[in-house]
Coordinates of C-alpha atoms and ligand atoms in Angstrom, one line a residue:
M6 CA -1.5 38.2 -3.0
Q7 CA 0.0 38.4 -6.6
T8 CA -0.4 35.4 -8.7
K9 CA 1.4 34.8 -11.9
T10 CA 0.3 32.6 -14.9
Y11 CA 3.1 30.6 -16.6
N12 CA 2.6 29.2 -20.1
T13 CA 3.5 25.5 -20.4
T14 CA 3.3 22.6 -22.8
P15 CA 2.1 19.1 -21.9
Y16 CA 4.4 16.2 -20.9
D17 CA 3.0 13.0 -22.4
D18 CA 3.9 10.6 -19.6
Q19 CA 1.8 11.8 -16.7
K20 CA -0.6 8.9 -16.5
P21 CA -1.2 8.0 -12.8
G22 CA -0.5 4.3 -12.0
T23 CA -1.7 2.0 -9.2
S24 CA -1.1 4.8 -6.7
G25 CA -0.5 8.2 -8.3
L26 CA 2.3 9.4 -10.6
R27 CA 5.7 7.9 -9.9
K28 CA 8.8 8.9 -11.8
K29 CA 12.5 9.4 -11.2
V30 CA 13.3 12.6 -9.3
K31 CA 15.1 13.9 -12.4
V32 CA 11.9 13.6 -14.4
F33 CA 10.0 15.6 -11.7
Q34 CA 12.8 18.2 -11.8
Q35 CA 12.2 19.0 -15.4
P36 CA 10.9 22.6 -15.9
G37 CA 7.1 22.7 -15.3
Y38 CA 6.8 18.9 -14.8
L39 CA 5.5 18.9 -11.2
E40 CA 3.6 22.2 -11.9
N41 CA 1.8 20.7 -14.9
F42 CA 0.7 17.7 -12.9
V43 CA -0.4 19.8 -9.9
Q44 CA -2.3 22.3 -12.0
S45 CA -3.9 19.3 -13.9
I46 CA -5.1 18.0 -10.5
F47 CA -6.7 21.4 -9.7
N48 CA -8.1 21.6 -13.2
S49 CA -9.9 18.3 -12.6
L50 CA -11.5 19.5 -9.3
E51 CA -14.7 21.6 -9.0
D52 CA -15.9 23.9 -6.3
F53 CA -12.8 23.9 -4.1
Q54 CA -12.5 27.7 -3.8
G55 CA -11.9 28.7 -0.2
K56 CA -11.7 25.1 0.9
T57 CA -9.1 23.1 2.8
L58 CA -6.2 21.0 1.2
V59 CA -4.0 18.7 3.2
L60 CA -0.4 18.4 2.2
G61 CA 2.4 16.1 3.3
G62 CA 4.8 13.5 2.1
D63 CA 7.1 10.7 3.2
G64 CA 10.1 13.0 3.5
R65 CA 12.0 11.6 0.5
Y66 CA 14.4 13.7 -1.6
F67 CA 12.5 16.6 -3.3
N68 CA 9.7 16.5 -0.7
R69 CA 10.4 19.9 0.7
Q70 CA 10.9 21.6 -2.7
A71 CA 7.7 20.1 -4.1
I72 CA 5.7 21.2 -1.0
Q73 CA 6.8 24.8 -1.4
I74 CA 5.8 24.7 -5.1
I75 CA 2.4 23.1 -4.3
I76 CA 1.7 25.7 -1.5
K77 CA 2.2 28.5 -4.0
M78 CA 0.0 26.8 -6.6
A79 CA -2.8 25.9 -4.1
A80 CA -2.7 29.6 -3.0
A81 CA -2.9 30.9 -6.5
N82 CA -5.7 28.5 -7.4
G83 CA -7.9 29.7 -4.6
F84 CA -7.8 27.2 -1.7
G85 CA -8.7 28.8 1.6
E86 CA -6.7 26.7 4.0
L87 CA -3.7 24.4 3.8
I88 CA -3.0 21.9 6.5
I89 CA 0.6 20.7 6.3
G90 CA 2.5 18.1 8.4
Q91 CA 5.5 19.6 10.3
G92 CA 8.6 19.3 8.2
G93 CA 6.3 18.5 5.2
L94 CA 5.9 15.0 6.7
L95 CA 2.8 13.0 6.9
S96 CA 2.5 9.2 6.6
T97 CA 0.0 8.1 4.0
P98 CA -2.5 6.8 6.6
A99 CA -2.0 9.9 8.7
A100 CA -2.7 12.1 5.7
S101 CA -5.9 10.2 5.2
N102 CA -6.9 10.7 8.8
I103 CA -6.2 14.4 8.7
I104 CA -8.4 14.8 5.5
R105 CA -11.3 13.0 7.3
K106 CA -10.8 14.6 10.7
Y107 CA -10.7 18.2 9.5
Q108 CA -13.2 17.6 6.7
A109 CA -10.8 18.8 4.1
F110 CA -11.7 19.0 0.5
G111 CA -8.8 16.7 -0.4
G112 CA -5.1 16.2 0.0
I113 CA -1.9 15.8 -2.0
V114 CA 0.4 13.1 -0.7
L115 CA 4.0 13.1 -1.9
S116 CA 5.4 9.6 -1.9
A117 CA 6.8 6.9 -4.0
S118 CA 6.1 4.5 -1.2
H119 CA 8.3 1.5 -1.2
N120 CA 10.5 2.7 -4.1
P121 CA 14.0 4.0 -3.2
G122 CA 14.6 7.7 -2.7
G123 CA 17.4 10.2 -3.5
P124 CA 18.5 12.4 -6.4
D125 CA 18.7 9.5 -8.8
E126 CA 15.8 7.5 -7.4
D127 CA 12.0 7.9 -7.3
F128 CA 9.4 10.6 -6.4
G129 CA 5.7 10.4 -6.5
I130 CA 2.5 12.4 -6.0
K131 CA -1.1 11.5 -5.7
Y132 CA -4.4 13.2 -5.0
N133 CA -6.8 11.9 -2.2
V134 CA -10.4 12.9 -2.1
S135 CA -12.6 14.1 0.8
N136 CA -13.2 10.6 2.2
G137 CA -9.4 10.5 2.8
G138 CA -8.8 7.8 0.1
P139 CA -6.9 7.8 -3.2
A140 CA -8.9 9.4 -6.0
P141 CA -10.9 6.8 -8.0
E142 CA -10.1 5.9 -11.6
K143 CA -12.8 8.2 -13.0
F144 CA -10.8 11.1 -11.5
T145 CA -7.3 9.9 -12.4
D146 CA -8.5 9.3 -16.0
A147 CA -9.8 12.9 -16.2
L148 CA -6.6 14.2 -14.6
Y149 CA -4.6 12.4 -17.2
L150 CA -6.6 14.0 -20.0
N151 CA -5.9 17.4 -18.5
T152 CA -2.2 16.7 -18.4
K153 CA -2.3 16.2 -22.2
T154 CA -3.9 19.6 -22.9
I155 CA -2.5 21.8 -20.2
S156 CA -1.3 25.2 -21.4
S157 CA -0.6 27.2 -18.3
Y158 CA -0.3 27.0 -14.5
Q159 CA -0.6 29.5 -11.7
I160 CA 1.8 30.4 -8.9
A161 CA 1.3 32.8 -6.1
E162 CA 4.2 35.1 -5.5
I163 CA 4.7 34.4 -1.8
D164 CA 7.8 33.5 0.2
D165 CA 8.6 29.9 1.1
V166 CA 6.8 28.8 4.2
D167 CA 8.7 27.7 7.3
L168 CA 7.6 24.0 7.4
D169 CA 9.4 23.2 10.7
C170 CA 7.4 25.4 13.1
V171 CA 4.0 24.2 14.3
G172 CA 1.7 27.1 14.0
E173 CA -0.6 29.2 11.8
L174 CA 0.1 31.8 9.2
N175 CA -2.3 34.0 7.3
I176 CA -1.6 35.4 3.9
N177 CA -4.5 37.5 2.7
H178 CA -7.4 35.0 2.3
L179 CA -5.2 31.9 2.8
K180 CA -4.6 30.2 6.1
I181 CA -1.7 27.9 6.4
R182 CA -1.5 25.5 9.4
I183 CA 1.6 23.5 10.2
I184 CA 0.5 20.7 12.4
D185 CA 2.3 18.0 14.5
S186 CA 2.5 15.1 12.1
V187 CA 1.9 12.4 14.7
A188 CA -0.6 13.7 17.3
D189 CA -3.9 13.2 15.5
Y190 CA -2.8 9.7 14.3
A191 CA -1.7 8.7 17.8
E192 CA -5.1 9.8 19.1
L193 CA -7.0 7.8 16.5
M194 CA -5.0 4.6 17.3
A195 CA -5.7 5.0 21.0
K196 CA -9.4 5.0 20.2
I197 CA -9.2 1.8 18.2
F198 CA -7.0 -0.4 20.3
D199 CA -6.7 -1.4 24.0
F200 CA -3.5 0.6 24.7
D201 CA -3.7 -0.3 28.5
L202 CA -3.7 -4.0 27.8
I203 CA -0.8 -3.8 25.2
K204 CA 1.1 -1.6 27.7
Q205 CA 0.7 -4.2 30.4
S206 CA 1.7 -7.0 28.1
I207 CA 4.9 -5.2 27.2
A208 CA 5.6 -4.3 30.8
A209 CA 5.1 -8.0 31.8
G210 CA 7.5 -9.2 29.1
L211 CA 4.8 -11.1 27.2
I212 CA 5.5 -8.9 24.3
N213 CA 9.1 -8.0 23.4
L214 CA 9.1 -6.1 20.2
R215 CA 11.3 -4.8 17.4
F216 CA 10.1 -2.4 14.8
D217 CA 12.2 -1.5 11.7
A218 CA 11.1 1.9 10.4
M219 CA 13.6 1.5 7.5
H220 CA 14.7 5.1 7.8
A221 CA 11.2 6.1 6.5
I222 CA 8.2 8.0 7.7
T223 CA 6.9 5.6 10.4
G224 CA 10.0 6.3 12.5
P225 CA 8.5 9.2 14.4
Y226 CA 5.0 7.6 14.6
A227 CA 6.3 4.3 15.9
K228 CA 8.7 6.0 18.4
Q229 CA 6.0 8.0 19.9
I230 CA 3.4 5.3 20.0
L231 CA 5.3 2.1 20.6
E232 CA 8.1 3.5 22.9
G233 CA 6.5 6.7 24.2
V234 CA 2.9 5.6 24.9
L235 CA 3.1 1.8 25.1
G236 CA 6.4 1.6 26.9
A237 CA 8.5 -0.5 24.6
E238 CA 12.1 -0.3 25.5
T239 CA 14.0 2.6 24.0
G240 CA 15.7 1.3 20.8
S241 CA 12.9 -1.2 20.1
V242 CA 12.1 1.0 17.1
F243 CA 15.2 1.2 15.0
N244 CA 16.2 3.0 11.8
A245 CA 13.7 5.5 13.2
V246 CA 15.0 8.7 11.7
P247 CA 13.4 9.4 8.3
L248 CA 16.2 10.1 5.7
E249 CA 15.8 11.6 2.3
D250 CA 17.3 8.5 0.7
F251 CA 16.1 6.0 3.3
G252 CA 19.8 5.4 4.2
G253 CA 20.3 4.1 0.6
G254 CA 17.9 1.2 1.3
H255 CA 14.8 0.1 -0.4
P256 CA 12.0 0.9 2.1
D257 CA 9.9 -2.1 1.4
P258 CA 8.9 -4.2 4.4
N259 CA 9.5 -7.7 3.3
M260 CA 12.2 -10.3 4.1
A261 CA 14.1 -9.4 0.9
H262 CA 14.6 -5.7 1.9
A263 CA 14.1 -5.6 5.7
H264 CA 17.3 -7.7 6.3
E265 CA 18.1 -6.3 9.7
L266 CA 14.7 -7.2 11.2
T267 CA 14.7 -10.6 9.5
K268 CA 18.1 -11.5 10.9
I269 CA 16.9 -10.4 14.4
M270 CA 13.7 -12.4 14.2
F271 CA 15.3 -15.6 12.9
A272 CA 18.1 -15.6 15.5
D273 CA 18.2 -17.8 18.6
N274 CA 16.4 -15.9 21.5
A275 CA 14.5 -13.7 19.0
P276 CA 12.1 -11.2 20.3
T277 CA 8.5 -12.3 20.4
F278 CA 7.3 -9.7 17.8
G279 CA 8.8 -8.0 14.9
A280 CA 7.4 -5.6 12.3
A281 CA 8.5 -3.2 9.6
S282 CA 6.8 -0.5 7.5
D283 CA 7.5 1.1 4.2
G284 CA 8.5 4.5 2.8
D285 CA 5.2 6.2 3.4
G286 CA 3.9 4.1 6.3
D287 CA 1.0 2.3 4.7
R288 CA 2.6 -1.2 4.5
N289 CA 3.5 -3.7 7.2
M290 CA 5.4 -6.9 7.7
I291 CA 4.5 -9.0 10.7
M292 CA 6.9 -11.5 12.2
G293 CA 7.1 -13.6 15.4
A294 CA 10.1 -15.4 16.8
N295 CA 11.3 -17.5 13.8
I296 CA 8.2 -16.9 11.8
F297 CA 7.0 -14.6 9.0
V298 CA 3.3 -14.1 8.6
T299 CA 2.3 -13.7 4.9
P300 CA 0.2 -10.6 4.4
S301 CA -2.6 -12.7 3.0
D302 CA -2.6 -14.8 6.2
S303 CA -2.4 -11.7 8.3
L304 CA -5.5 -10.3 6.8
A305 CA -7.4 -13.6 7.3
I306 CA -6.2 -13.8 10.9
M307 CA -7.3 -10.2 11.6
A308 CA -10.7 -10.9 10.1
A309 CA -11.1 -14.1 12.2
N310 CA -10.2 -12.3 15.4
A311 CA -11.6 -8.8 14.8
R312 CA -13.9 -9.0 17.8
S313 CA -10.8 -9.1 20.1
I314 CA -10.1 -5.5 19.2
P315 CA -12.2 -2.8 20.9
A316 CA -13.1 -0.9 17.7
Y317 CA -14.4 -4.1 16.0
A318 CA -15.8 -5.8 19.1
K319 CA -19.3 -5.6 17.8
G320 CA -18.3 -7.5 14.6
I321 CA -17.3 -6.4 11.1
S322 CA -19.6 -5.8 8.2
G323 CA -17.5 -7.6 5.5
V324 CA -14.1 -8.0 4.1
A325 CA -12.3 -7.4 0.8
R326 CA -9.0 -8.4 -0.7
S327 CA -7.3 -7.4 -3.9
M328 CA -7.5 -10.1 -6.6
P329 CA -4.0 -11.5 -6.3
T330 CA -4.2 -11.7 -2.5
S331 CA -4.6 -15.3 -1.4
Q332 CA -8.0 -16.7 -0.7
A333 CA -7.3 -17.2 3.0
V334 CA -9.6 -14.4 4.0
D335 CA -12.4 -15.8 1.8
R336 CA -12.4 -18.9 4.0
V337 CA -12.9 -16.8 7.2
A338 CA -15.6 -14.8 5.6
A339 CA -17.4 -18.0 4.5
A340 CA -17.2 -19.4 8.1
L341 CA -18.4 -16.2 9.7
N342 CA -21.0 -15.7 7.0
L343 CA -19.6 -12.3 6.0
P344 CA -19.6 -10.7 2.5
C345 CA -16.2 -10.9 0.8
Y346 CA -15.2 -8.8 -2.2
E347 CA -12.4 -9.3 -4.7
T348 CA -11.1 -6.0 -6.1
P349 CA -8.4 -5.0 -8.5
T350 CA -4.9 -4.2 -7.1
G351 CA -4.7 -0.7 -5.4
W352 CA -6.3 0.8 -2.4
K353 CA -8.6 3.1 -4.4
F354 CA -10.9 0.2 -5.1
F355 CA -11.7 -0.3 -1.4
G356 CA -12.9 3.3 -0.9
N357 CA -16.5 2.8 -2.1
L358 CA -16.9 -0.5 -0.2
L359 CA -15.7 1.2 3.0
D360 CA -17.8 4.3 2.5
A361 CA -20.9 2.1 2.0
N362 CA -20.1 0.0 5.0
K363 CA -20.0 -3.1 2.9
I364 CA -16.7 -3.9 4.5
T365 CA -14.8 -3.1 7.6
L366 CA -11.4 -4.8 6.9
C367 CA -9.5 -5.1 3.7
G368 CA -6.0 -6.0 2.5
E369 CA -3.5 -6.8 -0.2
E370 CA -0.8 -9.4 -0.6
S371 CA 1.7 -6.6 -1.0
F372 CA 2.0 -6.1 2.8
G373 CA -1.0 -3.8 3.1
S374 CA -4.0 -4.0 5.4
G375 CA -6.5 -1.5 6.8
S376 CA -9.9 -0.8 8.0
N377 CA -12.7 1.7 8.0
H378 CA -10.7 4.0 10.3
V379 CA -9.1 5.7 7.3
R380 CA -9.2 5.2 3.6
E381 CA -5.6 4.1 3.0
K382 CA -3.8 1.0 4.1
D383 CA -2.1 1.5 7.4
G384 CA 1.2 -0.1 8.5
L385 CA 1.3 0.9 12.2
W386 CA -2.4 0.1 12.6
A387 CA -1.7 -3.5 11.5
V388 CA 1.2 -3.7 13.9
L389 CA -1.0 -2.4 16.8
F390 CA -3.8 -4.9 15.7
W391 CA -1.3 -7.8 16.2
L392 CA 0.0 -6.4 19.5
N393 CA -3.6 -6.1 20.8
L394 CA -4.4 -9.6 19.6
I395 CA -1.3 -11.1 21.2
A396 CA -2.1 -9.3 24.4
R397 CA -5.7 -10.6 24.4
K398 CA -4.9 -14.1 23.4
R399 CA -1.7 -14.4 25.4
Q400 CA -0.3 -16.5 22.6
S401 CA 2.8 -16.3 20.5
V402 CA 2.6 -15.2 16.8
A403 CA 3.5 -18.8 15.8
D404 CA 0.7 -20.2 17.9
I405 CA -1.9 -17.8 16.5
V406 CA -0.9 -18.6 12.9
H407 CA -0.8 -22.4 13.5
E408 CA -4.2 -22.3 15.3
H409 CA -5.6 -20.4 12.3
W410 CA -4.2 -22.9 9.8
Q411 CA -5.6 -25.9 11.8
K412 CA -9.0 -24.4 11.6
Y413 CA -9.1 -23.0 8.1
G414 CA -6.3 -24.8 6.2
R415 CA -3.3 -23.0 4.8
D416 CA -3.1 -20.9 1.6
I417 CA 0.6 -21.4 0.8
Y418 CA 1.6 -18.3 -1.1
C419 CA 4.4 -16.4 -2.8
R420 CA 5.0 -13.7 -5.3
H421 CA 7.8 -13.5 -7.9
D422 CA 8.7 -10.2 -9.3
Y423 CA 10.7 -9.7 -12.5
E424 CA 11.8 -6.0 -12.4
A425 CA 12.9 -3.6 -15.1
V426 CA 11.8 -5.9 -17.9
D427 CA 12.0 -4.4 -21.4
L428 CA 8.5 -2.9 -22.1
D429 CA 8.1 -4.7 -25.4
I430 CA 9.0 -8.1 -23.9
A431 CA 6.7 -7.5 -21.0
N432 CA 3.8 -6.6 -23.3
G433 CA 4.6 -9.6 -25.4
I434 CA 4.3 -11.9 -22.3
V435 CA 0.9 -10.4 -21.5
D436 CA -0.3 -10.9 -25.1
H437 CA 1.1 -14.4 -25.1
L438 CA -0.9 -15.2 -21.9
R439 CA -4.0 -13.6 -23.3
R440 CA -3.9 -15.6 -26.5
Q441 CA -3.8 -18.9 -24.5
L442 CA -6.8 -18.1 -22.2
S443 CA -9.6 -19.7 -24.1
R444 CA -7.6 -22.9 -24.7
L445 CA -6.4 -23.4 -21.1
P446 CA -9.5 -24.8 -19.3
G447 CA -9.2 -28.6 -19.0
K448 CA -5.4 -28.6 -19.6
S449 CA -3.4 -30.6 -17.0
W450 CA 0.1 -30.7 -15.6
G451 CA 0.5 -33.4 -13.0
D452 CA -2.1 -32.8 -10.3
Y453 CA -3.0 -29.5 -11.7
T454 CA -6.0 -29.2 -14.1
V455 CA -7.0 -25.7 -15.2
K456 CA -10.6 -24.9 -14.1
Y457 CA -10.7 -21.4 -15.4
A458 CA -8.5 -18.8 -17.1
D459 CA -9.5 -15.2 -17.6
E460 CA -8.6 -11.6 -17.4
F461 CA -9.9 -10.0 -14.3
S462 CA -12.5 -7.3 -14.7
Y463 CA -14.2 -5.6 -11.8
T464 CA -17.6 -3.9 -11.5
D465 CA -17.8 -1.7 -8.5
P466 CA -20.9 -2.8 -6.5
V467 CA -21.5 0.7 -5.3
D468 CA -21.2 2.9 -8.4
N469 CA -21.1 0.2 -11.1
S470 CA -17.9 1.5 -12.7
V471 CA -16.0 -1.1 -14.6
S472 CA -12.2 -1.6 -14.4
A473 CA -11.1 -4.1 -17.0
N474 CA -7.7 -5.7 -17.7
Q475 CA -6.7 -6.1 -14.1
G476 CA -4.5 -9.2 -14.3
I477 CA -4.6 -12.7 -15.7
R478 CA -5.9 -15.5 -13.5
V479 CA -5.4 -19.2 -14.0
G480 CA -7.3 -21.2 -11.5
F481 CA -6.9 -25.0 -10.9
S482 CA -9.5 -27.5 -9.9
N483 CA -7.7 -28.2 -6.6
G484 CA -8.1 -24.5 -5.6
S485 CA -4.5 -23.5 -6.6
R486 CA -4.1 -20.3 -8.6
I487 CA -1.5 -18.4 -10.6
V488 CA -2.0 -14.7 -11.3
F489 CA 0.0 -12.6 -13.7
R490 CA 0.0 -8.8 -13.9
L491 CA 2.2 -5.8 -14.7
S492 CA 3.0 -3.4 -11.9
G493 CA 1.7 0.1 -12.0
T494 CA 4.1 1.6 -9.6
G495 CA 7.5 1.0 -11.1
T496 CA 9.6 3.7 -12.9
V497 CA 12.0 1.6 -15.0
G498 CA 10.7 -0.6 -17.8
A499 CA 8.0 -3.0 -16.7
T500 CA 7.7 -5.2 -13.6
L501 CA 6.0 -8.6 -14.1
R502 CA 4.4 -9.9 -10.9
I503 CA 3.6 -13.6 -10.7
Y504 CA 1.4 -14.6 -7.7
I505 CA 1.2 -18.3 -6.8
E506 CA -0.9 -20.0 -4.2
K507 CA -1.9 -23.5 -3.2
Y508 CA -4.4 -24.5 -0.6
E509 CA -3.4 -27.2 1.9
K510 CA -6.0 -28.5 4.2
D511 CA -4.3 -31.7 5.4
I512 CA -3.3 -30.8 8.9
T513 CA -0.2 -33.1 8.8
Q514 CA 1.1 -31.0 5.9
L515 CA 0.6 -27.4 7.3
D516 CA 4.3 -26.8 8.1
Q517 CA 5.8 -27.5 4.7
D518 CA 8.3 -25.2 3.2
S519 CA 6.5 -22.8 0.9
G520 CA 9.3 -22.9 -1.8
Q521 CA 9.0 -26.6 -2.1
A522 CA 5.2 -26.7 -1.9
L523 CA 4.9 -24.2 -4.7
A524 CA 7.8 -25.5 -6.9
E525 CA 5.5 -27.3 -9.4
L526 CA 3.2 -24.3 -9.8
V527 CA 6.2 -22.1 -10.4
E528 CA 7.2 -24.3 -13.2
I529 CA 3.7 -24.2 -14.7
A530 CA 3.8 -20.4 -14.4
E531 CA 6.9 -20.4 -16.5
L532 CA 5.4 -22.7 -19.1
L533 CA 2.5 -20.3 -19.3
C534 CA 4.3 -16.9 -19.4
E535 CA 7.8 -17.8 -20.6
V536 CA 9.3 -14.9 -18.7
K537 CA 12.7 -16.7 -18.3
K538 CA 12.7 -17.8 -21.9
R539 CA 11.8 -14.4 -23.2
T540 CA 14.1 -12.3 -20.9
G541 CA 17.0 -14.7 -20.6
R542 CA 16.8 -14.4 -16.8
T543 CA 17.2 -17.4 -14.6
E544 CA 15.3 -16.2 -11.5
P545 CA 13.0 -13.5 -10.2
D546 CA 14.5 -10.3 -8.8
V547 CA 12.4 -10.5 -5.6
V548 CA 10.5 -13.3 -4.0
T549 CA 8.1 -12.4 -1.3
Ligands
VG1_614 C1 1.9 -2.2 -5.7 C2 1.2 -3.3 -5.0 C3 -0.3 -2.9 -4.7 C4 -0.2 -1.6 -3.9 C5 0.5 -0.6 -4.6 C6 0.7 0.7 -3.8 O1 1.3 -2.0 -6.9 O2 1.2 -4.5 -5.7 O3 -0.9 -4.0 -4.0 O4 -1.6 -1.2 -3.7 O5 1.9 -1.0 -4.9 O6 1.3 0.5 -2.6 P1 1.8 -2.6 -8.3 O7 0.9 -2.0 -9.4 O8 3.2 -2.1 -8.4 O9 1.7 -4.0 -8.2 V1 2.4 1.6 -2.0 O10 2.7 1.1 -0.4 O11 3.5 1.6 -3.2 O12 1.5 3.0 -2.0
CO615 CO1 3.4 2.5 0.7

């Protein structure tokens, strides 16, 4: 195999964010841009010669071209085997599973997740390590340094690989395997959940489900598992064909973007269960007839009921949530006497805790939950968890949620996102918040008295690495909390996220409207951060 070395010069904007490098497709299409980043990944790795690399993506625009380039670069850099999802497709959790199952050295996952796709939209790339999880910060920091000094990259002069045919191909010392994207994942799910029970409940009409794949990667996975294996009616999974531009939509499973599902679930005679997943299949939204389950509640309910699921029947070792996620799961952990960890935003921070078996379940407010079965969050897994739970409890989603609130109280929650904010203004908001921190404790607005105000810093309990500046927290003496942080996944300007929660334990007040319940805290948030004043906007772009 001939390989060619190309000279290149660094791009200065290749710093990985919360989940890899995300940029507009046009940025990735600049000469050498993708190649620089991929070569910098390889330059940050050691001892991978002859080893296996997993490759797959969410199928968005530029996925196929990028995969062909990466195949040639991996070949030139000396990998011994490439395992690639058919058509270049692998959901993020499926890629994590393949890395673990076939004991690969690592994997490259091509995805910009919930961001829109198409020639003028977003593309993304990230590296996952041998435990199947996103590379830790230590690695992404080293990778970024490499992108700043790169001077050449290597390409093997081989033909494009036919990605559509499952099979094996040998080119000199390199083996390329194109595998069925769904099979291994479906097998894993069947080991975790009681498929027979779910199947019976669907057949008996106890569960009548709709799944919105949002024209993204979970389409084929959900079709095969929910309709094929579990017997849901044909058409239960809709928007099931992955499209390069997600049909022009925003593949983010929340009520703002999954309109079609939301309409179905809030109609008269709504199905009993509704769910959606995102661009790369790691997020989930859970709904019942006329009810939406917040992701923070979903995590808490899963933790409280884990023993109902075969894989967790013997109990769980602990739980973790990202810092902005509501404290609902903390209450369950306290009641069950389980360790509970608070990590920075992003799945990479759960990896060590899972590997060390300090936790079994974890989740984020951003519609992500998962367990020790892989090292990514997993949308369809969460859906199957709920289906298994409903089948076991023989209760509606609404009843499960209400019963949980009765027992633990309710953490009323919402997130406000201000997108594409001018970078200087956004940084000014964060500086303004920082400057107030020391003066806030003791300050009151109505019933809300500030108990603590700080900037979250995390020390990993396994390797003691420290991640500072992970968001600003303002906690009140009544348990309410406001968190501010800038997104690390956007591609235009800055996105300010404001997370608001209030704890309600009065059982006569559990059903209040969250907008009304949180209105006062929303006002306090504005007094603190001045986002409306400083941007001239009147409301957030997205409320979830
Ligand atoms: C967002 C979410 C975060 C999630 C990340 C990746 O990050 O808030 O919880 O882990 O996306 O999810 P940020 O930095 O924009 O807030 V995905 O589904 O985009 O891989
Ligand atoms: Co995602």
